[in-house]
mmCIF file of C-alpha atoms and ligand atoms in Angstrom:
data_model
loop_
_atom_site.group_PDB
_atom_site.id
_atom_site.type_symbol
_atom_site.label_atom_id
_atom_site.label_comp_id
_atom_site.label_asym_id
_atom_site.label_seq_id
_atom_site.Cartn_x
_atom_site.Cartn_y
_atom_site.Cartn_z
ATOM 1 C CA UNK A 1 96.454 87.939 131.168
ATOM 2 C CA UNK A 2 93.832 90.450 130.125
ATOM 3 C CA UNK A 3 94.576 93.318 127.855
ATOM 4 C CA UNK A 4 97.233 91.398 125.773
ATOM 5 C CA UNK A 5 98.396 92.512 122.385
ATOM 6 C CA UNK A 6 95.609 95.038 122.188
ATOM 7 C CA UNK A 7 97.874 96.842 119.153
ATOM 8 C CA UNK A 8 100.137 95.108 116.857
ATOM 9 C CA UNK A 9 102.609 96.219 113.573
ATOM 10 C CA UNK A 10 101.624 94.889 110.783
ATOM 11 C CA UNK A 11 104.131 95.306 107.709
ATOM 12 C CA UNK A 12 102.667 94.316 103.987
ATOM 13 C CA UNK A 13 105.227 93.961 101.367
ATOM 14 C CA UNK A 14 104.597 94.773 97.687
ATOM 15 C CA UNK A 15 105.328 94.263 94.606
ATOM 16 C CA UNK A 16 105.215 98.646 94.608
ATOM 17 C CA UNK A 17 105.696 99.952 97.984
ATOM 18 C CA UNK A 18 106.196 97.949 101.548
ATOM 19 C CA UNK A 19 103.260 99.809 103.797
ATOM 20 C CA UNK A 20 103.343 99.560 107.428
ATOM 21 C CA UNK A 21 100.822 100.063 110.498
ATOM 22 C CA UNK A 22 100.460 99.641 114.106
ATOM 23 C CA UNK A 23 96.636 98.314 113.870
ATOM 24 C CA UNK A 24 93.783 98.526 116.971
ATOM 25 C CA UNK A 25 93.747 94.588 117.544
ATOM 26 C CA UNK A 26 90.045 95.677 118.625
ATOM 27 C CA UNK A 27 88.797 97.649 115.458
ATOM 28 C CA UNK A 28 90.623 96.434 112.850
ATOM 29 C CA UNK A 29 91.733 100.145 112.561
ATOM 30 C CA UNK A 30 95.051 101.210 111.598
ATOM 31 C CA UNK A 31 96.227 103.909 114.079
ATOM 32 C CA UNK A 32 99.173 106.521 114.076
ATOM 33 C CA UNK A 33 99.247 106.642 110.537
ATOM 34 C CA UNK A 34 100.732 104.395 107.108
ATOM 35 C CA UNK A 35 104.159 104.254 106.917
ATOM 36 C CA UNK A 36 105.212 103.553 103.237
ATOM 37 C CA UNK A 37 108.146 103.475 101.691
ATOM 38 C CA UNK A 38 108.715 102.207 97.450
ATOM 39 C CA UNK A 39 109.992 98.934 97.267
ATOM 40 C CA UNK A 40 113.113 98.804 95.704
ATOM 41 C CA UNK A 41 113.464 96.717 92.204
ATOM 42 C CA UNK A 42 114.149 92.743 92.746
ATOM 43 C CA UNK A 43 113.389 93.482 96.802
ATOM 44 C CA UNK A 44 116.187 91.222 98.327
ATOM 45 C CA UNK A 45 115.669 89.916 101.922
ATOM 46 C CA UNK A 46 118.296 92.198 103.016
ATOM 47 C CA UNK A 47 116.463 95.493 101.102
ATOM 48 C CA UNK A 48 113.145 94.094 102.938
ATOM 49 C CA UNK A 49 114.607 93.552 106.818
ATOM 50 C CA UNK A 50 115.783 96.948 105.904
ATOM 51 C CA UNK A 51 112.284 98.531 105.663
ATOM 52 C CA UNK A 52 110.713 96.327 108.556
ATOM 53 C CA UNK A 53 113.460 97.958 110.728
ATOM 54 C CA UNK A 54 112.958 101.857 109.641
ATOM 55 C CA UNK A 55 109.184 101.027 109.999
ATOM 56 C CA UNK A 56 108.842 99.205 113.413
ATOM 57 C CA UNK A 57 111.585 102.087 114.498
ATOM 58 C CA UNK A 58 109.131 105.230 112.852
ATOM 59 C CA UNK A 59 106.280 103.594 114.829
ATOM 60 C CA UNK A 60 108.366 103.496 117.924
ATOM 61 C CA UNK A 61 107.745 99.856 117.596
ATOM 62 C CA UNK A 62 109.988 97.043 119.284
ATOM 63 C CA UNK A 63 108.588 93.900 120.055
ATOM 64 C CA UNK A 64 106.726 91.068 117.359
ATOM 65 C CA UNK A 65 106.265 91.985 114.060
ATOM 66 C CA UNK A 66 103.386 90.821 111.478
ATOM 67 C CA UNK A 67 104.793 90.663 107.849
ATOM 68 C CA UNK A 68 102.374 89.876 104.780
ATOM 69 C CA UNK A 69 104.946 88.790 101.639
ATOM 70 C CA UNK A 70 104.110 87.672 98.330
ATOM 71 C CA UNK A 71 104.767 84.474 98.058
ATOM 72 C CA UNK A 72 104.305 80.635 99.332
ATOM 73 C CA UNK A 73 105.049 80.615 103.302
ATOM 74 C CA UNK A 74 106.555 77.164 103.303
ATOM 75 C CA UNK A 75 108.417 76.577 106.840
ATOM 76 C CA UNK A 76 110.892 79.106 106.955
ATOM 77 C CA UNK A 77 111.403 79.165 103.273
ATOM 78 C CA UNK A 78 109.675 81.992 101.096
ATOM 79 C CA UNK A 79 108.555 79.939 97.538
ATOM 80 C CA UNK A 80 107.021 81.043 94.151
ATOM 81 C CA UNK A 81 107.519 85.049 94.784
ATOM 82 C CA UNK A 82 107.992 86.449 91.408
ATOM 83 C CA UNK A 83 107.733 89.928 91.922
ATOM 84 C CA UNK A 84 110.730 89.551 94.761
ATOM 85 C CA UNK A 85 114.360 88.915 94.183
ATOM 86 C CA UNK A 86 115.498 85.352 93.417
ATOM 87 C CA UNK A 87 117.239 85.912 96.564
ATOM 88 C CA UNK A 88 114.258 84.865 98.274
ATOM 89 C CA UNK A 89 114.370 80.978 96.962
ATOM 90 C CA UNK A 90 117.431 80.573 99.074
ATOM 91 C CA UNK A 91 116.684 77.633 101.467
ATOM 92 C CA UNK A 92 115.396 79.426 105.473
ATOM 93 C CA UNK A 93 115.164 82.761 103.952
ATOM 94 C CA UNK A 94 112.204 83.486 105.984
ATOM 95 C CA UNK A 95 114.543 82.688 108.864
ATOM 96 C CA UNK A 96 117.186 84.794 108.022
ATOM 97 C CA UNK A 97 114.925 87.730 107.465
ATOM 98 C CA UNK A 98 113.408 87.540 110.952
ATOM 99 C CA UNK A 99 117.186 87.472 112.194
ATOM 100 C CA UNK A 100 118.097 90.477 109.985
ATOM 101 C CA UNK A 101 115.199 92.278 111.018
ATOM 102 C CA UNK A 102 115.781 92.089 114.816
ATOM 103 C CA UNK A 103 112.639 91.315 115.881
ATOM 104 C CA UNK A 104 110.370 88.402 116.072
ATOM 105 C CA UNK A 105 108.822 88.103 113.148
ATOM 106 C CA UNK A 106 105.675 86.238 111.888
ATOM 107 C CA UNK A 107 104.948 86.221 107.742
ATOM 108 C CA UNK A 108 101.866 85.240 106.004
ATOM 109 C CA UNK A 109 100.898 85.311 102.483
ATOM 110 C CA UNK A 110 99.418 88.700 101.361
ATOM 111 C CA UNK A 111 96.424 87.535 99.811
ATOM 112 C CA UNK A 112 96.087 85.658 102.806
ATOM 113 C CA UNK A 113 96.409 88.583 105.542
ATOM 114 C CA UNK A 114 94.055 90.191 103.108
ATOM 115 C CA UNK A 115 91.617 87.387 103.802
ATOM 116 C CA UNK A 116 92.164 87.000 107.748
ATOM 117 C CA UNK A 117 91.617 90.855 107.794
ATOM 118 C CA UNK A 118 88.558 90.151 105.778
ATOM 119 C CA UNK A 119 87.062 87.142 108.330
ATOM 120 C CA UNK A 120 88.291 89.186 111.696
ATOM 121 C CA UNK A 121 86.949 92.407 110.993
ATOM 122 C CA UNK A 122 84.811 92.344 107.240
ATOM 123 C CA UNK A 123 81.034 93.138 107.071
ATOM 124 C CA UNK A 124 81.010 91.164 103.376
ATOM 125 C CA UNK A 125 78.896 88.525 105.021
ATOM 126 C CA UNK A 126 81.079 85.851 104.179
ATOM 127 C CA UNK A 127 79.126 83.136 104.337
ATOM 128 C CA UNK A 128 80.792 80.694 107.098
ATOM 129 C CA UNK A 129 79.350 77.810 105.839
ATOM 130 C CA UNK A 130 80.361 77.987 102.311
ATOM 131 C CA UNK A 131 83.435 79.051 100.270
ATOM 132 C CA UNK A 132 84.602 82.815 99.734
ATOM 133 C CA UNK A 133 87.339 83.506 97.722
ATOM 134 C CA UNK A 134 88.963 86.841 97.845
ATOM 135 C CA UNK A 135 91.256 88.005 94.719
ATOM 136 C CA UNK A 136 93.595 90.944 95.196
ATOM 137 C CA UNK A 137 94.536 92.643 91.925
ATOM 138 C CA UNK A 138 97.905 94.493 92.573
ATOM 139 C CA UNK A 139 101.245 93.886 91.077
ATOM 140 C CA UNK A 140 100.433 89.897 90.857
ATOM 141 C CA UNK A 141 96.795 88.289 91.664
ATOM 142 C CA UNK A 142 96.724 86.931 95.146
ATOM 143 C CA UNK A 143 94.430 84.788 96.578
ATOM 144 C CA UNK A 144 92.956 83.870 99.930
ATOM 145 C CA UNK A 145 89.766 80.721 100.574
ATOM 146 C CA UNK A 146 87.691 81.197 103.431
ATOM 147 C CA UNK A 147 86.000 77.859 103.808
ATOM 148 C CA UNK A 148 83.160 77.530 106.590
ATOM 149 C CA UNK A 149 84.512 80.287 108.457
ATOM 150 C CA UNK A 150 88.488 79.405 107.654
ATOM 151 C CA UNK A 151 91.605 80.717 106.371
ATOM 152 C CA UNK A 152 92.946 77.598 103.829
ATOM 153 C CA UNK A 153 96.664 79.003 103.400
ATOM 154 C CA UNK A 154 98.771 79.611 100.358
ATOM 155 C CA UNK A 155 95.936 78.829 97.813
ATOM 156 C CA UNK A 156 98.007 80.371 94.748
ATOM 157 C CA UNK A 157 95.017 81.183 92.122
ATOM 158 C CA UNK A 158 96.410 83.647 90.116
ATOM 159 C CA UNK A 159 98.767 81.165 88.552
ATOM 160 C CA UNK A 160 96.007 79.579 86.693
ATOM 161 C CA UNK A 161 96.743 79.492 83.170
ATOM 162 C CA UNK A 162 94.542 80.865 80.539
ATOM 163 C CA UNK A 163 94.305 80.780 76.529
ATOM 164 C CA UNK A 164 96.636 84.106 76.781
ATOM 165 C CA UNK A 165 98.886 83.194 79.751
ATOM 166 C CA UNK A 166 98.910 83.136 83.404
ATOM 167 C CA UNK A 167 96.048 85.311 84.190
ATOM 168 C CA UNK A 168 98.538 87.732 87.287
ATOM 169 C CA UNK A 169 100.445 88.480 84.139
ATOM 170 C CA UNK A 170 97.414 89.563 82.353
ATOM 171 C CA UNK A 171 94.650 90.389 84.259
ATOM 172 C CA UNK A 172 96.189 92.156 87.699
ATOM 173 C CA UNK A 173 96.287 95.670 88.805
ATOM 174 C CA UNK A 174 99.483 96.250 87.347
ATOM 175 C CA UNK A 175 98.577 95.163 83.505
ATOM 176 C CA UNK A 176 95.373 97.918 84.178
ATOM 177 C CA UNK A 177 97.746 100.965 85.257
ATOM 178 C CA UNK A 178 100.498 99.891 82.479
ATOM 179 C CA UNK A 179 98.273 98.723 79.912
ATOM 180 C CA UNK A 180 95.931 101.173 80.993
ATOM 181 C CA UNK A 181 93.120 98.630 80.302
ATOM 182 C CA UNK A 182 89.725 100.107 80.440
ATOM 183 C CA UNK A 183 87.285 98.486 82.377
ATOM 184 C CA UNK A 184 85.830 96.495 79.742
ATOM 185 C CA UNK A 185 89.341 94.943 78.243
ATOM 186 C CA UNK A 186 90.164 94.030 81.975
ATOM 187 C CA UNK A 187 87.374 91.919 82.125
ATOM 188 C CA UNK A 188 87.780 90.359 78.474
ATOM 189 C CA UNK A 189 90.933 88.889 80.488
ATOM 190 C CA UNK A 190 89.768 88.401 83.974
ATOM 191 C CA UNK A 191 86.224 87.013 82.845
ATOM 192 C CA UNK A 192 87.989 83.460 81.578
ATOM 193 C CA UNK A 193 89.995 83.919 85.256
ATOM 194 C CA UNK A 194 86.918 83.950 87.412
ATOM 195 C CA UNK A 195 84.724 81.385 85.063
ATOM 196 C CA UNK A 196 87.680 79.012 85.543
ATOM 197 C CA UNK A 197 87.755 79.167 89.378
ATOM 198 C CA UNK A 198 83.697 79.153 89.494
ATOM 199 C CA UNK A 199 83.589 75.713 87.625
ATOM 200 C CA UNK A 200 86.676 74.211 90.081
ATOM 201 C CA UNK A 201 86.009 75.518 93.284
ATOM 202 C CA UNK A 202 81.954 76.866 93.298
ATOM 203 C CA UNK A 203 82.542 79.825 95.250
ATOM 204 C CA UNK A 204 79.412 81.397 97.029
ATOM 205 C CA UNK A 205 80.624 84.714 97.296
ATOM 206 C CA UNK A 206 83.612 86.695 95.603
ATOM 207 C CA UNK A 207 85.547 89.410 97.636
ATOM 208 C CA UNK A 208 87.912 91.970 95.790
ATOM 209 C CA UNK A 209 90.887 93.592 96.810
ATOM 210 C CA UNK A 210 94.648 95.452 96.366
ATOM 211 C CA UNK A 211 94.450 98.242 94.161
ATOM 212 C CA UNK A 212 91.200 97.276 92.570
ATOM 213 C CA UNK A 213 89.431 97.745 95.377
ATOM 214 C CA UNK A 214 90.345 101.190 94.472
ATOM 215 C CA UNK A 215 87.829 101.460 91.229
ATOM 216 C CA UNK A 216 86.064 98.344 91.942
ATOM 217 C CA UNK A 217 82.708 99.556 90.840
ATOM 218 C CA UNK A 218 83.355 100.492 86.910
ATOM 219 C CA UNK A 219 85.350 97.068 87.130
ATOM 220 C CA UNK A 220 84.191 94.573 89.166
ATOM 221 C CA UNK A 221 80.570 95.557 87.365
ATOM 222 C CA UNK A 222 81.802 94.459 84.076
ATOM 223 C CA UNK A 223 81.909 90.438 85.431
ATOM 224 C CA UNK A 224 79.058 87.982 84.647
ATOM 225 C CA UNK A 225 79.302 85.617 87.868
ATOM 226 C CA UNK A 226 77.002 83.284 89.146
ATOM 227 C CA UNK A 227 77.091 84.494 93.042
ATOM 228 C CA UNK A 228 77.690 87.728 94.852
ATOM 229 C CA UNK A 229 80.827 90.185 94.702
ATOM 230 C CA UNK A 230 82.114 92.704 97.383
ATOM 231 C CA UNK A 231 85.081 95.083 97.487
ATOM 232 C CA UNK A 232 87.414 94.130 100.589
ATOM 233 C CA UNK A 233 86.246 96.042 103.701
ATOM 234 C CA UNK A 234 89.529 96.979 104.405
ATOM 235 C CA UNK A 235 90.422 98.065 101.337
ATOM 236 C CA UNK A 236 94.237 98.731 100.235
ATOM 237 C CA UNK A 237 95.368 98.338 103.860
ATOM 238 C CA UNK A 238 94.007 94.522 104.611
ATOM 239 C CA UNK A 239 97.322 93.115 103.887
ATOM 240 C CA UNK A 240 98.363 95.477 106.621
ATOM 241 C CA UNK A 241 95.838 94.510 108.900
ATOM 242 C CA UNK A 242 95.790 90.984 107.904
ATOM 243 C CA UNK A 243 99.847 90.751 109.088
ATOM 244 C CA UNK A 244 99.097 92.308 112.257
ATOM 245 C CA UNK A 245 96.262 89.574 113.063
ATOM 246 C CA UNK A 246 98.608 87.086 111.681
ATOM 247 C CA UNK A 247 101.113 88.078 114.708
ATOM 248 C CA UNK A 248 98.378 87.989 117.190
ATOM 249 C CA UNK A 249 97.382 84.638 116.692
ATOM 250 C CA UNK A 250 100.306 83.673 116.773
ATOM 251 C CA UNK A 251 101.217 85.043 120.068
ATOM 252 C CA UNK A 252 98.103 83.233 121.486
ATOM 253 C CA UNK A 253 98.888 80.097 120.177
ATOM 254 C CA UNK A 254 102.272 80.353 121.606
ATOM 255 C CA UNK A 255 100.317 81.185 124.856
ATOM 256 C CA UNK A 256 97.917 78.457 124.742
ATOM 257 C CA UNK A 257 100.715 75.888 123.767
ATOM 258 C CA UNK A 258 102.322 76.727 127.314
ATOM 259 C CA UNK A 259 99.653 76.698 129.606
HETATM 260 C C1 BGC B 1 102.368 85.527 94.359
HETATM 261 C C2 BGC B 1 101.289 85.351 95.416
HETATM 262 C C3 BGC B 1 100.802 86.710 95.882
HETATM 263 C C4 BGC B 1 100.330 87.522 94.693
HETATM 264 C C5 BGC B 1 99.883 88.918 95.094
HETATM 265 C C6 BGC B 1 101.810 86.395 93.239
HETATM 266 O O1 BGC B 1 102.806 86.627 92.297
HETATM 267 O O2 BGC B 1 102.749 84.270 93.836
HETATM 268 O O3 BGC B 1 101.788 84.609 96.507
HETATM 269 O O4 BGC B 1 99.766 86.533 96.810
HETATM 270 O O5 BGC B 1 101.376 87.651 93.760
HETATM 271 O O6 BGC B 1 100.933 89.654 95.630
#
């Protein structure tokens, strides 16, 4: 069974626009282009199986589908997705979107597929025998740990609460382009953000991604932190890549579990 799955689609839905790509399982490289499309306000399950359809059908694409969300991945349920319609806390919604869809479907957290992209393809040294934490700053915060070389899912970080609120209402990539916060009043609000998680969790290294990763420099140079930070590898489309890995593994756990 050589050769399997050597391409994948992997679909990242966000708070802003729902980006798609059928990735080189090899490279890490999305290939044939981004399709991207805005996501509509309050995204219901039926607006998202929607876009995965007119996606997977622009890449001429017809078989499993990788799908990064923003949110919890409990079971087949979809929890704690703010930025999504309350739609979503409907009981099997993840379910119901893989049968609306049409295709198989296999969902991830997108701070998550941002770290798997980050540990399958990254050259940020993460340090497999410690703890990395990647942070994407986009319409929430997302978060991903990569302990000893592993993804530990639906860590949920950017609901830490500081003196002036939940620091993804604060602090993300959406307060910077609608505050427009300069550098230096982003990190008045993140600093408290990353200080907290340094004293709970230790991190050895720090990885930075979503639309920060954009402008990381002027921003990400503006922290005091105790270990190293990188931008994600990958950049804006990890969450893509990240889904589409997401699928593969699946499929070869599906394989294994049969043999
Ligand atoms: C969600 C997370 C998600 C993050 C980034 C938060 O609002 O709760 O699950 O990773 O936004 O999209």
């Amino acid at each position: 069974m050589s050769g399997v799955c050597r391409s994948q689609l992997g679909i990242d839905v966000g708070g802003t626009s729902i980006k798609g790509a059928v990735v080189d399982l090899s490279t890490g490289e999305p290939v044939g282009g981004i399709y991207s499309e805005l996501t509509p306000a309050a995204a219901t399950p039926d607006d998202v199986a929607a876009a995965i359809s007119r996606i997977a059908s622009a890449a001429r694409w017809s078989s499993r589908v990788g799908v990064a969300l923003p949110g919890v991945i409990d079971g087949p349920s979809l929890r704690h997705a703010p930025n999504l319609s309350a739609e979503w806390a409907t009981e099997n919604a993840l379910e119901g979107l893989s049968v609306l869809a049409g295709t198989e479907t296999v969902f991830i957290n997108d701070a998550d597929a941002a770290g798997l992209a980050e540990l399958t393809y990254g050259d940020t040294g993460i340090d497999s025998n410690g703890l990395t934490i990647v942070l994407t700053f986009g319409t929430g915060i997302g978060s991903a740990l990569l302990h000893n070389g592993e993804l530990i899912a639906n860590s949920e970080l950017g609901g830490l609460i500081g003196s002036e609120g939940r620091f993804e209402e604060i602090a993300s990539g959406r307060n910077i382009s609608v505050e427009k916060l300069t550098p230096n009043d982003w990190a008045r609000r993140a600093q408290p953000f990353f200080d907290e998680i340094e004293a709970i969790l230790n991190p050895s290294r720090w990885v930075v991604g979503g639309g920060l990763s954009e402008d990381f420099d002027r921003f990400a140079s503006q922290l005091k932190l105790s270990n190293p930070i990188s931008v994600a590898h990958l950049g804006i489309h990890a969450g893509i890549v990240g889904a589409a890995v997401a699928a593969r593994e699946r499929h070869l756990t599906a394989l294994e579990s049969v043999s």
